[in-house]
mmCIF file of N, CA, C and O in Angstrom:
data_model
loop_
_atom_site.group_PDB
_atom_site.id
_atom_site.type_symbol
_atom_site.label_atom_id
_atom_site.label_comp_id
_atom_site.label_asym_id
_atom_site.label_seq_id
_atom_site.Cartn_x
_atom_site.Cartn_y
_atom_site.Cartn_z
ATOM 1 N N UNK U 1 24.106 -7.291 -22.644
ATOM 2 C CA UNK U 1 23.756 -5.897 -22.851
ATOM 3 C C UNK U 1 22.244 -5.719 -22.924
ATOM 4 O O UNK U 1 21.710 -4.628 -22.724
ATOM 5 N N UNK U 2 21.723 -6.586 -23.152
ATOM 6 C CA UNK U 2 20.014 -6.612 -23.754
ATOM 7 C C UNK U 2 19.450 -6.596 -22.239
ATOM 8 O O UNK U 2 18.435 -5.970 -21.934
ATOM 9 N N UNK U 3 20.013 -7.152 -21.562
ATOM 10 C CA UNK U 3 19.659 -7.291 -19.970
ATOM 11 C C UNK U 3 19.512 -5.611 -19.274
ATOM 12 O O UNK U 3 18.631 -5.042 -18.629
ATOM 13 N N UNK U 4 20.541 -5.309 -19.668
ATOM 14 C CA UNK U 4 20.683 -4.068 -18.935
ATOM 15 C C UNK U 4 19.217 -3.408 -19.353
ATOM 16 O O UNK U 4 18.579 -2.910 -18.425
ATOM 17 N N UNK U 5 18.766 -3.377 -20.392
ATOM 18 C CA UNK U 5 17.371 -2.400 -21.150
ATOM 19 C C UNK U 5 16.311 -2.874 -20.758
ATOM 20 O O UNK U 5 15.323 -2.380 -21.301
ATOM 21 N N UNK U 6 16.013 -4.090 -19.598
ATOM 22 C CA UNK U 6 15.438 -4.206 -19.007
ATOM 23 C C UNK U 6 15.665 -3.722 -17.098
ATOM 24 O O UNK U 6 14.971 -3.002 -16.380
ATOM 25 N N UNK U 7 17.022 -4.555 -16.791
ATOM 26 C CA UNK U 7 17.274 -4.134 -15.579
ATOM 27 C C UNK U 7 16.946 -2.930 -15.096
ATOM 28 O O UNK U 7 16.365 -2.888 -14.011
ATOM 29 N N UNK U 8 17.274 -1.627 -15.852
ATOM 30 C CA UNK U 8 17.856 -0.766 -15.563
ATOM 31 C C UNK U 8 16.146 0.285 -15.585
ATOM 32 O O UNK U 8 15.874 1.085 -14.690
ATOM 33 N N UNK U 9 15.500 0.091 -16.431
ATOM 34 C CA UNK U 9 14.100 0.461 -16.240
ATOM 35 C C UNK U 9 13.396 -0.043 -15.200
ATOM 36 O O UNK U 9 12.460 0.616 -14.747
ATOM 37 N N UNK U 10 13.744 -1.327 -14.642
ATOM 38 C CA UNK U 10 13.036 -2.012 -13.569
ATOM 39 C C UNK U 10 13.442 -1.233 -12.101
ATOM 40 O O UNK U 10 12.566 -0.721 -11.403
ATOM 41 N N UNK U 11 14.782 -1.215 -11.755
ATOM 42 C CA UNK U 11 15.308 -0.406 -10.622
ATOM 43 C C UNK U 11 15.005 0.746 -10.736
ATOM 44 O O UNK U 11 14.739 1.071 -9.578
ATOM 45 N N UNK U 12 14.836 1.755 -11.471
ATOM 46 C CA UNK U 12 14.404 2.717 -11.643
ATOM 47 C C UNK U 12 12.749 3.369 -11.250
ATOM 48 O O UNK U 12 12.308 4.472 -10.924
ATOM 49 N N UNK U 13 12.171 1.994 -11.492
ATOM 50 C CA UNK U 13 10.917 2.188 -10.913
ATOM 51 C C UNK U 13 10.904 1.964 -9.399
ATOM 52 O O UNK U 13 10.758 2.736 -8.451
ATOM 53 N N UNK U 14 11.127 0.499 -9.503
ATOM 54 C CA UNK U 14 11.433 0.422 -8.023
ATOM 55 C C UNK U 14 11.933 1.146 -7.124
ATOM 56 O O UNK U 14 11.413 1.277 -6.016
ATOM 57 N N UNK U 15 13.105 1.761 -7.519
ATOM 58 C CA UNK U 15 13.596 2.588 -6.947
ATOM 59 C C UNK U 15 12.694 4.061 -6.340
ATOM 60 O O UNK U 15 12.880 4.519 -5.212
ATOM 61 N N UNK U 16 11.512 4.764 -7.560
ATOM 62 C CA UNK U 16 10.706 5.813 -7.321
ATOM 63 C C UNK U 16 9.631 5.059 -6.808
ATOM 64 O O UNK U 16 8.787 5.809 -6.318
ATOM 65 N N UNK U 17 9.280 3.643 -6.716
ATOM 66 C CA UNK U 17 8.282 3.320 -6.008
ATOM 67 C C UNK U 17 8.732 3.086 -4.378
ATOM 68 O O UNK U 17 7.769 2.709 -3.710
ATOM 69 N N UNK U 18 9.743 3.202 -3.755
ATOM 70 C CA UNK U 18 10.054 3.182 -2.979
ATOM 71 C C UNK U 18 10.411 4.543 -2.043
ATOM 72 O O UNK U 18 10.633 4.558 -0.833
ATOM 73 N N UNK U 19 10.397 5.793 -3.073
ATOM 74 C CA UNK U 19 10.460 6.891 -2.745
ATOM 75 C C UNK U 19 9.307 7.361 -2.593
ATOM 76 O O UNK U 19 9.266 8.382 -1.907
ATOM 77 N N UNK U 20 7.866 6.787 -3.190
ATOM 78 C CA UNK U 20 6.707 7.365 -3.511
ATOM 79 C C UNK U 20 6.011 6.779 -2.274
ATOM 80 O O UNK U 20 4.978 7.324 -1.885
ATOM 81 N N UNK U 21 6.464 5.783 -1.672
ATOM 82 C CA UNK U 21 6.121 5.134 -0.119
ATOM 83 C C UNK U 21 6.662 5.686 0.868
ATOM 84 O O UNK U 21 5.928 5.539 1.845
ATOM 85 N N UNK U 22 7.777 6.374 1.169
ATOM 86 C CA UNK U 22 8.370 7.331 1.576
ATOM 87 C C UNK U 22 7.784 8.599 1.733
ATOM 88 O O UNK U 22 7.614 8.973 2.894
ATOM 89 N N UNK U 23 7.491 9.230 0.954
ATOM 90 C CA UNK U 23 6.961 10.518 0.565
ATOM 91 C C UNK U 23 5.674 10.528 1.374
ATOM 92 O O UNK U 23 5.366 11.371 2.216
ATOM 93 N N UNK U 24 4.844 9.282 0.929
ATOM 94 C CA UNK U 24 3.280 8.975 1.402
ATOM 95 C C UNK U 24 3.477 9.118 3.018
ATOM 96 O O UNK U 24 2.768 9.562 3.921
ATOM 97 N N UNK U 25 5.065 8.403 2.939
ATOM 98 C CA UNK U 25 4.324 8.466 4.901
ATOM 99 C C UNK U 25 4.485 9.508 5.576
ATOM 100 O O UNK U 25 3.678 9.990 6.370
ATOM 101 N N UNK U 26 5.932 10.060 5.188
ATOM 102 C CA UNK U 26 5.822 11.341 5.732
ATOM 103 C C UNK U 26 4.897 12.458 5.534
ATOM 104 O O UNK U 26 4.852 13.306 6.425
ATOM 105 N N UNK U 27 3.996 12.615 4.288
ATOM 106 C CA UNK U 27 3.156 13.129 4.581
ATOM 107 C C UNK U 27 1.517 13.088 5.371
ATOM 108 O O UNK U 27 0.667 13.979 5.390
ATOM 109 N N UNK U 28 1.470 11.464 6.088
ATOM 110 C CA UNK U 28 0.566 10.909 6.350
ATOM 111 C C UNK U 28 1.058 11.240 8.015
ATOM 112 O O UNK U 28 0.248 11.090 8.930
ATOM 113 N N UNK U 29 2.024 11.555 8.185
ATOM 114 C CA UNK U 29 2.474 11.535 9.814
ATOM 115 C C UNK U 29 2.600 10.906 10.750
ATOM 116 O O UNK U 29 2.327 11.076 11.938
ATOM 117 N N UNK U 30 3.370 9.552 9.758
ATOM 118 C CA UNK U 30 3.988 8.624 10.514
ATOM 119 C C UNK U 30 5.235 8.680 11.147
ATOM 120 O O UNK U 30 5.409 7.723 11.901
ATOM 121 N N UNK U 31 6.202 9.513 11.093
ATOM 122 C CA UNK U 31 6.770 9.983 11.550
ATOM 123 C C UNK U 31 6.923 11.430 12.805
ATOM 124 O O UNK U 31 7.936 12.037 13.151
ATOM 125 N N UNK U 32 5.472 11.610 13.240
ATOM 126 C CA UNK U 32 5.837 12.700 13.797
ATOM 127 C C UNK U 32 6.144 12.570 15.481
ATOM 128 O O UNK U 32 6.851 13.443 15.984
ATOM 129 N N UNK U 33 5.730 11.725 16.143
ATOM 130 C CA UNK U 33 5.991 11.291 17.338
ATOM 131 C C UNK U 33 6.764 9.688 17.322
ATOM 132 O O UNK U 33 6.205 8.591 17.318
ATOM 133 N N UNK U 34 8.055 9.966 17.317
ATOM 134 C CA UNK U 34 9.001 9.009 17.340
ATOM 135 C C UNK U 34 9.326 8.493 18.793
ATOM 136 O O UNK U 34 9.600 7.307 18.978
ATOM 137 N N UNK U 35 9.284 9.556 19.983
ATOM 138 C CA UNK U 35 10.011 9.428 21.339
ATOM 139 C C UNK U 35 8.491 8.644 21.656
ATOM 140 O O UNK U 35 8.568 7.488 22.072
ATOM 141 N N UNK U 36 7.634 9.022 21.537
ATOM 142 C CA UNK U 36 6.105 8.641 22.413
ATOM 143 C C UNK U 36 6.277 7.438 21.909
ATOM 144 O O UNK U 36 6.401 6.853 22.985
ATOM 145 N N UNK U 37 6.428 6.250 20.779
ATOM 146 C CA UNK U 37 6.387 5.355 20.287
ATOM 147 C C UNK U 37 7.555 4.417 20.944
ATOM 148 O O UNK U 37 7.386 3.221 21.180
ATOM 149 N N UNK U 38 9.016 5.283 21.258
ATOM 150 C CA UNK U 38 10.110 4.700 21.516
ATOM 151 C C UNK U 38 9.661 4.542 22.935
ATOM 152 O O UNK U 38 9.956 3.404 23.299
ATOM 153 N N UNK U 39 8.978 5.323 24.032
ATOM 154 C CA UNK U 39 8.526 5.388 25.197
ATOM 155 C C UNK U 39 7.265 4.005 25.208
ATOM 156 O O UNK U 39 7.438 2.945 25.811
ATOM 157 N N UNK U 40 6.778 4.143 24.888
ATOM 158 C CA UNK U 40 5.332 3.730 24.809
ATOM 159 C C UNK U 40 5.496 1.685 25.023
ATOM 160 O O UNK U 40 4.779 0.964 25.718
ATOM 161 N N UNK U 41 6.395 1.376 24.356
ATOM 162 C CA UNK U 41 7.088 -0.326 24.281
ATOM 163 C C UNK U 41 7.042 -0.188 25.697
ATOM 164 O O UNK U 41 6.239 -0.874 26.330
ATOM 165 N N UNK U 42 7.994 0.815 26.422
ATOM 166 C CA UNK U 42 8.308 0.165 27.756
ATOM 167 C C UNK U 42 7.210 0.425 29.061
ATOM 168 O O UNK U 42 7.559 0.485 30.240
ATOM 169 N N UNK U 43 6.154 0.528 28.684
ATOM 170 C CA UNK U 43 5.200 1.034 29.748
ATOM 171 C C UNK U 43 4.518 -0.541 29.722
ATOM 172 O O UNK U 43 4.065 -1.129 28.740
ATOM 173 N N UNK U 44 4.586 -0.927 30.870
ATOM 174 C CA UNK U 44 3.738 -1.979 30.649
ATOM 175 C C UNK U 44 2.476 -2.485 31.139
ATOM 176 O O UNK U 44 2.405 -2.646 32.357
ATOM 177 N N UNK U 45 1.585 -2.737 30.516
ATOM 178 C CA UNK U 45 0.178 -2.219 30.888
ATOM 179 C C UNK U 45 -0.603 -3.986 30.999
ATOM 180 O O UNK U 45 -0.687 -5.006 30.315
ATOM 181 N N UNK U 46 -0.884 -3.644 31.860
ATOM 182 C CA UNK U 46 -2.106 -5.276 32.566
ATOM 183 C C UNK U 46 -3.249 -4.809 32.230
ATOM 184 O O UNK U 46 -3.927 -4.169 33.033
ATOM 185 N N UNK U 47 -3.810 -5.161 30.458
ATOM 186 C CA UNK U 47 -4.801 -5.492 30.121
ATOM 187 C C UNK U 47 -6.196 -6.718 30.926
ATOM 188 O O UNK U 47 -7.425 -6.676 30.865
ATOM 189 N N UNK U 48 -5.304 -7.623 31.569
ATOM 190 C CA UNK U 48 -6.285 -8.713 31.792
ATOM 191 C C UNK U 48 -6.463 -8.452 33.302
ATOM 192 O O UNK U 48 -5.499 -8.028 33.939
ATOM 193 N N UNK U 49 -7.453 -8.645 33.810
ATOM 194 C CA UNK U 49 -7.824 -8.458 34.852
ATOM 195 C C UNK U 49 -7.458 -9.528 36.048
ATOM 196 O O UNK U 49 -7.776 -10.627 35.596
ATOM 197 N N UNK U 50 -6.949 -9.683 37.328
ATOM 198 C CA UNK U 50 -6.291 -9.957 38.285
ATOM 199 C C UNK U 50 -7.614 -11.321 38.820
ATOM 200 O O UNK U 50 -8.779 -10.969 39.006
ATOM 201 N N UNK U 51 -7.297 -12.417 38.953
ATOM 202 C CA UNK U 51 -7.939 -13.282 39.434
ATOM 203 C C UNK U 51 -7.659 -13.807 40.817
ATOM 204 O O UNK U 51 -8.351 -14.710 41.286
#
């Protein structure tokens, strides 16, 4: 039982620290172009120059 009065404060944080990383990104706008990102992998681009 003594466990729990620790556990249970610990997930709890964790839990809002995991929401508070969440929150951050969506308001940072990491999420706003999803298709350009899902597009973007398959373009494939020749950085190095042709010898």
């Amino acid at each position: 039982m003594t466990t729990l009065v620790y556990l249970i404060p610990a997930a709890l944080f964790l839990g809002a620290l995991g929401l508070s990383g969440f929150l951050w990104a969506l308001r940072s706008g990491q999420y706003e172009d999803l298709h350009g990102a899902a597009e973007r992998i398959l373009i494939d681009r020749d950085d190095k120059p042709e010898r």
